[in-house]
CSV table of C-alpha atoms in Angstrom, one decimal:
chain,number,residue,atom,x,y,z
A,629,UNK,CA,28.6,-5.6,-47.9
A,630,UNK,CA,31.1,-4.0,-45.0
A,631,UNK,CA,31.2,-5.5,-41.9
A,632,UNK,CA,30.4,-1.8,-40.6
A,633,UNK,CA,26.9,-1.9,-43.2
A,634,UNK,CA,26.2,-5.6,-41.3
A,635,UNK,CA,26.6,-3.9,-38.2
A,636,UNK,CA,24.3,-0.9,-38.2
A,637,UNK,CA,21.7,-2.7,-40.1
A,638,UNK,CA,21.1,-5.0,-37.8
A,639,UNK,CA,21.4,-2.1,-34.8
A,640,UNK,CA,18.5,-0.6,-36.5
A,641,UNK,CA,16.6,-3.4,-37.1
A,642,UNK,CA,17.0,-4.0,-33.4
A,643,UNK,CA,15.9,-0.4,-32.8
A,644,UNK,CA,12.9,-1.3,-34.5
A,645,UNK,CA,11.6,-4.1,-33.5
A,646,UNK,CA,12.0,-2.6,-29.9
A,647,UNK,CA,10.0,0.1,-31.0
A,648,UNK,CA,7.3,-1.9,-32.4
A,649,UNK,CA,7.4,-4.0,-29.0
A,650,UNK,CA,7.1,-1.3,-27.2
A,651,UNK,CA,4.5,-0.2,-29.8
A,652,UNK,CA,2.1,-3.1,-29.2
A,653,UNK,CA,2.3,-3.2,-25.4
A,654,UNK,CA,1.5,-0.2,-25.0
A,655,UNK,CA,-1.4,-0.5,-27.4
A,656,UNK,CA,-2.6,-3.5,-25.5
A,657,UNK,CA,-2.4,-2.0,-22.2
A,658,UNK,CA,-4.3,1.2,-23.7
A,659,UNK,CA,-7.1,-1.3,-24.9
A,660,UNK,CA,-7.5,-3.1,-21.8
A,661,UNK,CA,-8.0,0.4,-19.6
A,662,UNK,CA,-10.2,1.0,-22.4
A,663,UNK,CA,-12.4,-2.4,-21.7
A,664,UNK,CA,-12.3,-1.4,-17.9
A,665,UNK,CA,-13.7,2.1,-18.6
A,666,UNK,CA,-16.5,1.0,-20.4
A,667,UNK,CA,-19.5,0.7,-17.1
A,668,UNK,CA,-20.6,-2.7,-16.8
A,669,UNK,CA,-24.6,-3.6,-16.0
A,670,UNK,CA,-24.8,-3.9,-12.2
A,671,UNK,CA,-22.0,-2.1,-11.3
A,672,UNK,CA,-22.2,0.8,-8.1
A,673,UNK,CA,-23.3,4.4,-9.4
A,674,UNK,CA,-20.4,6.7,-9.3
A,675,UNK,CA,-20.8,9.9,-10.1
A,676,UNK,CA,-17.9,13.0,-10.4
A,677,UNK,CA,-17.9,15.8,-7.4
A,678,UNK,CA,-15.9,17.4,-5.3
A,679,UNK,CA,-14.5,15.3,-2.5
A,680,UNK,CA,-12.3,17.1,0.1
A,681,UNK,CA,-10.3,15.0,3.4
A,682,UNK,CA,-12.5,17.5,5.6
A,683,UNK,CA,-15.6,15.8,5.1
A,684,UNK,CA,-17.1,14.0,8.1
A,685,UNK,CA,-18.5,10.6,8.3
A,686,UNK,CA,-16.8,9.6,4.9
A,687,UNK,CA,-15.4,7.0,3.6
A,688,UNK,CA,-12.2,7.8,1.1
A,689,UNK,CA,-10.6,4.7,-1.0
A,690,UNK,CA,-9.4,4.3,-4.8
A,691,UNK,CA,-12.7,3.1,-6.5
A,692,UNK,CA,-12.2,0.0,-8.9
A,693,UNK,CA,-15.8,0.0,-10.0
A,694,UNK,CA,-15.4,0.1,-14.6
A,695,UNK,CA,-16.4,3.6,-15.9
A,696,UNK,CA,-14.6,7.0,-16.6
A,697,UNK,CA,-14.2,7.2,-12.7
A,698,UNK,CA,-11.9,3.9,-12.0
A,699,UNK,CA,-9.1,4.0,-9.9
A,700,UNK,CA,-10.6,7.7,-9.1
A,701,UNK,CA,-10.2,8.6,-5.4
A,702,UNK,CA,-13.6,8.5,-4.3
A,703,UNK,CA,-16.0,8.5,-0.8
A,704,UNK,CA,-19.0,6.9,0.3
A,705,UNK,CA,-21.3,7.5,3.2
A,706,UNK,CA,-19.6,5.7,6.4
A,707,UNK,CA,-23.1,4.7,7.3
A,708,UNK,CA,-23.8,3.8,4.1
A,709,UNK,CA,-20.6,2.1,2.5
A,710,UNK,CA,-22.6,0.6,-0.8
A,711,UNK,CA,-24.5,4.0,-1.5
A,712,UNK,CA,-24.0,6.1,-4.4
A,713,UNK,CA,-20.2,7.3,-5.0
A,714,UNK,CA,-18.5,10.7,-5.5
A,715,UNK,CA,-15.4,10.5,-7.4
A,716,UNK,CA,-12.7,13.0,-8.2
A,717,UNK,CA,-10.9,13.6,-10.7
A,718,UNK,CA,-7.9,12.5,-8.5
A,719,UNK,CA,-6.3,9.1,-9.9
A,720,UNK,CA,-3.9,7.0,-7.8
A,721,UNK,CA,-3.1,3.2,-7.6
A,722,UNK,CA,-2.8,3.7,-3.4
A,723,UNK,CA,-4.1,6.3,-1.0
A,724,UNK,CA,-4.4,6.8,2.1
A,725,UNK,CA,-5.7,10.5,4.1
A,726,UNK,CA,-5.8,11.7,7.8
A,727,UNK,CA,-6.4,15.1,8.9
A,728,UNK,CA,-6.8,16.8,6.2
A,729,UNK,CA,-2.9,15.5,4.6
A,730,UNK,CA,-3.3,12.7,1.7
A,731,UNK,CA,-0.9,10.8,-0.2
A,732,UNK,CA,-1.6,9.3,-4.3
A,733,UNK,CA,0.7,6.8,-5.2
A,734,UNK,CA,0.6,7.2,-9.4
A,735,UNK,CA,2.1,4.8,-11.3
A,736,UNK,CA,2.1,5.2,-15.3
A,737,UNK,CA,3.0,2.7,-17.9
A,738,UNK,CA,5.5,3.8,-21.0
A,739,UNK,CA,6.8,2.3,-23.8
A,740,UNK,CA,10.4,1.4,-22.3
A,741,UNK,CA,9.3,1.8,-18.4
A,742,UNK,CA,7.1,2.9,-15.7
A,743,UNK,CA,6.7,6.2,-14.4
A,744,UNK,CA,5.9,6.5,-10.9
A,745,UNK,CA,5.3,9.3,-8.2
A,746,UNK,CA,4.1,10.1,-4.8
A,747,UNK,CA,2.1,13.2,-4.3
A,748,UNK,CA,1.4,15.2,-1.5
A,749,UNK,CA,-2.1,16.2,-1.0
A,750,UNK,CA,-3.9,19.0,0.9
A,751,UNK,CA,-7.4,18.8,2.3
A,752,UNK,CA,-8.7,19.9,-1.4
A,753,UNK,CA,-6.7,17.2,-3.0
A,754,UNK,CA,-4.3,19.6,-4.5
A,755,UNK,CA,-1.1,18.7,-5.0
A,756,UNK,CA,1.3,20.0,-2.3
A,757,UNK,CA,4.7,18.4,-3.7
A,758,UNK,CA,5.4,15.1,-6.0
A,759,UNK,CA,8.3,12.8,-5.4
A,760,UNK,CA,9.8,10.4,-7.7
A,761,UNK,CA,9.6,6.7,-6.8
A,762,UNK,CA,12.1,4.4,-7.0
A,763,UNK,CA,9.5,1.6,-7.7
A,764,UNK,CA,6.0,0.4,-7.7
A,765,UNK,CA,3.9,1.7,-5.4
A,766,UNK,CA,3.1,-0.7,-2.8
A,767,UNK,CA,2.3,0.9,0.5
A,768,UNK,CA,0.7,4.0,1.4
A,769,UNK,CA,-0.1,5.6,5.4
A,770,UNK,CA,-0.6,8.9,6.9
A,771,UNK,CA,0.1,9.7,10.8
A,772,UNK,CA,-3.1,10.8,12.7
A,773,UNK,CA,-1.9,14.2,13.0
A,774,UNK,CA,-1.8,14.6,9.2
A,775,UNK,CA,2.4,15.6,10.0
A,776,UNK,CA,3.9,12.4,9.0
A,777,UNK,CA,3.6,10.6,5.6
A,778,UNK,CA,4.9,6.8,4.6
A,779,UNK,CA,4.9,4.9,1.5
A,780,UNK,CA,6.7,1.6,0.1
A,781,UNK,CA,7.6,0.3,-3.5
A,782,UNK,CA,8.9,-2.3,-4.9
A,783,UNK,CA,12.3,-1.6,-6.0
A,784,UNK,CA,12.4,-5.6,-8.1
A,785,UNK,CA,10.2,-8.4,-8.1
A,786,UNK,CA,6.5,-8.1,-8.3
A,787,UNK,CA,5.2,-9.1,-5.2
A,788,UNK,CA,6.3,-10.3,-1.3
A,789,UNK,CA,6.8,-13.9,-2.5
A,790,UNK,CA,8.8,-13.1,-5.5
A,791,UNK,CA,12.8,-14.4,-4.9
A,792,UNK,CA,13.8,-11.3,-6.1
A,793,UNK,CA,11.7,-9.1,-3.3
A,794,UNK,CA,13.3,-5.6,-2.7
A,795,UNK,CA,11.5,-2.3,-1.2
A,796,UNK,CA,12.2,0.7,-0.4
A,797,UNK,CA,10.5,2.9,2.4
A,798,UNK,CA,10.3,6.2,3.0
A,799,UNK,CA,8.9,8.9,5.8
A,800,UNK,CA,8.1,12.6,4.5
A,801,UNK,CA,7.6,15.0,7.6
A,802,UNK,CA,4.8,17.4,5.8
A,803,UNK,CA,6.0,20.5,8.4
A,804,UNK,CA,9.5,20.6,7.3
A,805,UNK,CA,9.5,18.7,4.1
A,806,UNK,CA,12.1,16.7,5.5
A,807,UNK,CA,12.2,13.2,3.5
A,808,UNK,CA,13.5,10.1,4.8
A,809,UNK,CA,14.6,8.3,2.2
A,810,UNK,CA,15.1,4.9,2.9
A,811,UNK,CA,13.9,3.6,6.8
A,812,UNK,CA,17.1,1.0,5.9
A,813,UNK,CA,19.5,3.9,7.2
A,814,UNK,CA,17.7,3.5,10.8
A,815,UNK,CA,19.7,1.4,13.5
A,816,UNK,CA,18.0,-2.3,14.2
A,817,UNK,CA,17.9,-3.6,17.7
A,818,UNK,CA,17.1,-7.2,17.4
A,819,UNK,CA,16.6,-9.6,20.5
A,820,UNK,CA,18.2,-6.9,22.3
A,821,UNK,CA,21.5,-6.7,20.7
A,822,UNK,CA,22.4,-4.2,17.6
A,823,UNK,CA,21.9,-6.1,14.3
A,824,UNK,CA,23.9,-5.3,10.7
A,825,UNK,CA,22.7,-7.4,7.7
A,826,UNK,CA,22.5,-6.6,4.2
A,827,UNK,CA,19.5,-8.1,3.2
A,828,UNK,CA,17.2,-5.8,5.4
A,829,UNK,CA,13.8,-4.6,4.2
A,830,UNK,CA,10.8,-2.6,5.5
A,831,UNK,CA,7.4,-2.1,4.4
A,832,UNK,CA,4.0,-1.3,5.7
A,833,UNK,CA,4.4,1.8,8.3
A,834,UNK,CA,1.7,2.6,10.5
A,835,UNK,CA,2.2,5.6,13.0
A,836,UNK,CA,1.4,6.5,16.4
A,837,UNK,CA,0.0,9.8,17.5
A,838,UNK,CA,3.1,11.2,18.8
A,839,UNK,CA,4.8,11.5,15.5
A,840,UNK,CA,7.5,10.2,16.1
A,841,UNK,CA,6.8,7.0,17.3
A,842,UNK,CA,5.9,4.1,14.2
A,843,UNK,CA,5.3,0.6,13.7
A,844,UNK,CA,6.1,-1.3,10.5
A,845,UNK,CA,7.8,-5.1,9.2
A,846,UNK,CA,11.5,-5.8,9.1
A,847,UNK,CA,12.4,-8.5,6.9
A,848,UNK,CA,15.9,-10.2,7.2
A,849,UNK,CA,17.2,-13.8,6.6
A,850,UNK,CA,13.4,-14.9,5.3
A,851,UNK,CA,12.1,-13.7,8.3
A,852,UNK,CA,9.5,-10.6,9.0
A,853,UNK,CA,9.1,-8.8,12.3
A,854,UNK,CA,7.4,-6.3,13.8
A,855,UNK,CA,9.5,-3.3,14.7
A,856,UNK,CA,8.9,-0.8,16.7
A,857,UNK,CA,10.8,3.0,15.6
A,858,UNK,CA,11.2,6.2,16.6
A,859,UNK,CA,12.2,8.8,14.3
A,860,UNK,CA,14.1,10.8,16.5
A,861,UNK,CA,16.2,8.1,17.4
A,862,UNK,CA,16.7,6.9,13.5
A,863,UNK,CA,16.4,3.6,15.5
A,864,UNK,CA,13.8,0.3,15.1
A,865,UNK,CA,13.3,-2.8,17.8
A,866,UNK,CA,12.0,-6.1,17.1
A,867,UNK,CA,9.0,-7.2,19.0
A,868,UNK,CA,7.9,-10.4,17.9
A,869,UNK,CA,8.3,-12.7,14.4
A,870,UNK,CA,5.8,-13.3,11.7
A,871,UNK,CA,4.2,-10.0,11.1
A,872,UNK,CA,3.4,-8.4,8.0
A,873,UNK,CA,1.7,-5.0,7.1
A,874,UNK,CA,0.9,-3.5,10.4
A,875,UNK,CA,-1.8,-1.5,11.3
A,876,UNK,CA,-2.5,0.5,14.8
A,877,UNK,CA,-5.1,0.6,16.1
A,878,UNK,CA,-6.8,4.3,17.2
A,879,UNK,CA,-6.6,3.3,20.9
A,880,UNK,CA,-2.8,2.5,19.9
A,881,UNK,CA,-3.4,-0.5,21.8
A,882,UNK,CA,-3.4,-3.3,18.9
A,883,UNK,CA,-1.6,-3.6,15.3
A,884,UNK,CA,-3.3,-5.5,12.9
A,885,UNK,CA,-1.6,-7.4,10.8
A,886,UNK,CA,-1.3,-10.5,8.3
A,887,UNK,CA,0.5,-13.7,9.0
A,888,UNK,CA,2.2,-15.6,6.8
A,889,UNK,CA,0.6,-19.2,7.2
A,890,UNK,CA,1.6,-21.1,4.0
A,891,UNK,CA,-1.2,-23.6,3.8
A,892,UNK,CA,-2.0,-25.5,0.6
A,893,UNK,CA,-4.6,-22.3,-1.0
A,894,UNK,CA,-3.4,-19.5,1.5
A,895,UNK,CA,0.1,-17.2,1.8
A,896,UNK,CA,-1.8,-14.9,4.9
A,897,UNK,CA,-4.2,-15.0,7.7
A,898,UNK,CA,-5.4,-11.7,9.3
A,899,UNK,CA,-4.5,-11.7,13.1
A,900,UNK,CA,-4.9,-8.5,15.7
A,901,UNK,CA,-1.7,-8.2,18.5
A,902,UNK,CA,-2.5,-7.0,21.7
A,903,UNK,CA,0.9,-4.4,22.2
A,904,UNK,CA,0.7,-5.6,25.6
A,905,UNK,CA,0.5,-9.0,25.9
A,906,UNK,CA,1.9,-9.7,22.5
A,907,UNK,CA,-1.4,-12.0,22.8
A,908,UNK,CA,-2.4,-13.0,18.7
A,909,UNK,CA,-6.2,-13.4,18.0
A,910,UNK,CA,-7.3,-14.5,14.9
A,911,UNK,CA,-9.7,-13.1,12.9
A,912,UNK,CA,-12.7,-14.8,10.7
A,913,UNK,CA,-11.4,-14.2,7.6
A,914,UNK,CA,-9.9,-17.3,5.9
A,915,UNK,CA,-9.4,-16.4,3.4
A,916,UNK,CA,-5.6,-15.2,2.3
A,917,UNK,CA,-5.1,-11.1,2.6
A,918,UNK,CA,-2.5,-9.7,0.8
A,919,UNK,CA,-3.5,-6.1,2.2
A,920,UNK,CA,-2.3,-3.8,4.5
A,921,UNK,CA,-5.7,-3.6,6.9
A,922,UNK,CA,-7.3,-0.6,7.9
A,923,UNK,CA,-9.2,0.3,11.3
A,924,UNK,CA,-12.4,1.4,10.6
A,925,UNK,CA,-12.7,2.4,14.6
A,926,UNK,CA,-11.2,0.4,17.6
A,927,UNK,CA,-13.6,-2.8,16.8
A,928,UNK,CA,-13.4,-3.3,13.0
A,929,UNK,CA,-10.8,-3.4,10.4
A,930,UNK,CA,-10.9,-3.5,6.7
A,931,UNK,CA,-9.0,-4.7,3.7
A,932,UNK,CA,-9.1,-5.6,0.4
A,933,UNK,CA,-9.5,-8.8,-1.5
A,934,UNK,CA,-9.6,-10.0,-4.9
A,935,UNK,CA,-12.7,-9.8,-7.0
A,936,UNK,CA,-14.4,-13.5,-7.6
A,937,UNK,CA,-14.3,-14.1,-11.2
A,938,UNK,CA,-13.1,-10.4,-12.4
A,939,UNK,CA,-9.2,-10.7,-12.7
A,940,UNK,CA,-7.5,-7.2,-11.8
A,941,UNK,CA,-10.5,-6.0,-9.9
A,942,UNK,CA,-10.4,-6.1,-5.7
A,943,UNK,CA,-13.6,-5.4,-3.1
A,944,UNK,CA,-12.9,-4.1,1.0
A,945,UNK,CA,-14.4,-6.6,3.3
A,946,UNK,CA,-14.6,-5.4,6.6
A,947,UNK,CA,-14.4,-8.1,10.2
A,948,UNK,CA,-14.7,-7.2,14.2
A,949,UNK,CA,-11.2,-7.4,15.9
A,950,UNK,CA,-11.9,-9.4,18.4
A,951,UNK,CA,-12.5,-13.0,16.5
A,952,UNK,CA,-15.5,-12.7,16.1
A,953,UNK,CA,-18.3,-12.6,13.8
A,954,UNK,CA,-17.9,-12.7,10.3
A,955,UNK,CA,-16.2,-10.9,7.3
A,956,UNK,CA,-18.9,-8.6,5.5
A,957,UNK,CA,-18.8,-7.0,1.9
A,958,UNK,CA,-18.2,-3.4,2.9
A,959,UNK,CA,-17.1,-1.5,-0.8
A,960,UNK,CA,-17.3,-3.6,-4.3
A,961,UNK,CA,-14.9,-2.3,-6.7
A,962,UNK,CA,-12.5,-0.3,-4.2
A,963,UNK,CA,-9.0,-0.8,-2.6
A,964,UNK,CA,-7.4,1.7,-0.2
A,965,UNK,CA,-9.8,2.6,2.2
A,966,UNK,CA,-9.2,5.9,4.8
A,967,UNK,CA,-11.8,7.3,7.1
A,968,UNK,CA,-11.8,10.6,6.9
């Protein structure tokens, strides 16, 4: 046999054995969405309808609940957050919707990689636009106006404690289509002096009213922060260290976020920062929250937490701002939740 013969046989049986790789996982990832779209005994009634961002006194999120409707957008009564669901037909691994202006996060598995999108929505849940993502989807927010849309991926590494941590966010102005690509263009005042590093990251906007005006983390030298940014400027400000994921308040008075903590069972706390004072409170939940929270109204956020005993599945629990009370089952079976 010719060295040539050698070679291409064992290219093709290289081929193949990819191919049959790639073969079984996607098998096994088809059979496990099959297992998660059989309805389990117990679970909330979900039921397909139409759901539009108009609705009042509605409660939007990406349900999690096993059936044909899982990882659906879907609502709930506001006043009654474990009543019976209406589900789309609408499928997205984040979401988020204000003022009629949504955004779907989509990411699909293949046999040699993912395939992932962001899609502009209209009150309906049409599709406006799609844009390719450079990652997985990670993040997802919309400005109150409804003009300004964020998200973040994951560029590498699979999640904020991985070594090889990378994101990538962008800012889509709805009006003039105008795309931001990558918030790591912006100029960084830190501790009042301009700051150049290669390393920088952001993730988790949340915007102000005045669209231009947003809050979100900077991460440089293992450190987050909470910047402050305007888009008009192309420029972001440190305000103070340790804050992940931030969420603004509707007053625009407070940004909820979680703090890395590093105890023996926990990665994050969830703490509320008066914009003020730069006064931290601590909220009642102990437990760790890898989520970027959501205001429900000025004096109750909500977030999302792993399933006890169901791996892959989360539930939105729900705590005052303030410190106090208690944290509350709000949704079973549901991430991404967006008052509409």
């Amino acid at each position: 046999m010719t060295p040539l013969r050698r070679r291409l046989i064992v290219l093709v049986t290289a081929v193949l054995l990819l191919a049959g790789v790639g073969t079984a996982v996607v098998l096994h990832a088809a059979a496990r969405a099959d297992r998660a779209d059989r309805p389990r005994a117990g679970d909330p009634t979900v039921s397909a309808g139409r759901l539009t961002l108009g609705q009042k006194s509605r409660l939007a999120f990406v349900n999690g609940a096993a059936g044909p409707h899982r990882t659906a957008v879907a609502s709930v009564a506001s006043a009654d957050p474990g009543g019976k669901r209406i589900a789309s037909d609408l499928k997205c691994a984040r979401f988020y919707a204000a003022a009629g202006t949504g955004v779907c996060l989509q990411s699909t598995t293949g046999v040699l990689k993912q395939s992932n999108r962001a899609l502009l929505l209209d009150a309906n849940l049409r599709t406006r636009h799609a844009y390719p993502l450079a990652g997985t989807p990670s993040r997802a927010r919309v400005s109150p106006s409804g003009r300004l849309v964020a998200w973040t991926v994951f560029v590498s590494g699979e999640s904020y404690s991985s070594a090889f941590f990378s994101t990538r966010t962008s800012i889509l102005d709805t009006r003039t289509m105008k795309l931001i690509p990558s918030l790591e263009n912006f100029s960084v005042v830190k501790d009042g002096k301009p700051y150049h590093a290669s390393d920088i990251n952001f993730w988790g906007v949340t915007f102000a009213s005045d669209d231009d005006t947003f809050y979100a983390t900077l991460n440089t030298a293992d450190k987050t922060y909470l910047v402050r940014g305007s888009l008009a400027q192309r420029k972001v400000t440190t305000l103070v260290e340790n804050v992940e994921c931030p969420s603004l308040s509707p007053d625009e008075t407070r940004v909820a976020f979680k703090k890395r903590v590093l105890s023996r069972t926990d990665l994050w706390h969830e703490y509320v920062l008066d914009l003020r004072t730069l006064k931290e409170t601590a909220l009642a939940e102990r437990h760790s929250v890898d989520d970027q929270a959501t205001w429900l109204d000025d004096h109750t956020v909500a977030y999302a937490l792993p399933t006890q005993g169901k791996v892959g599945s989360s539930d939105l629990w729900s705590v005052p701002a303030d410190g106090t009370g208690s944290p509350r089952l709000l949704i079973p079976g549901a991430t991404s939740p967006a008052p509409l």
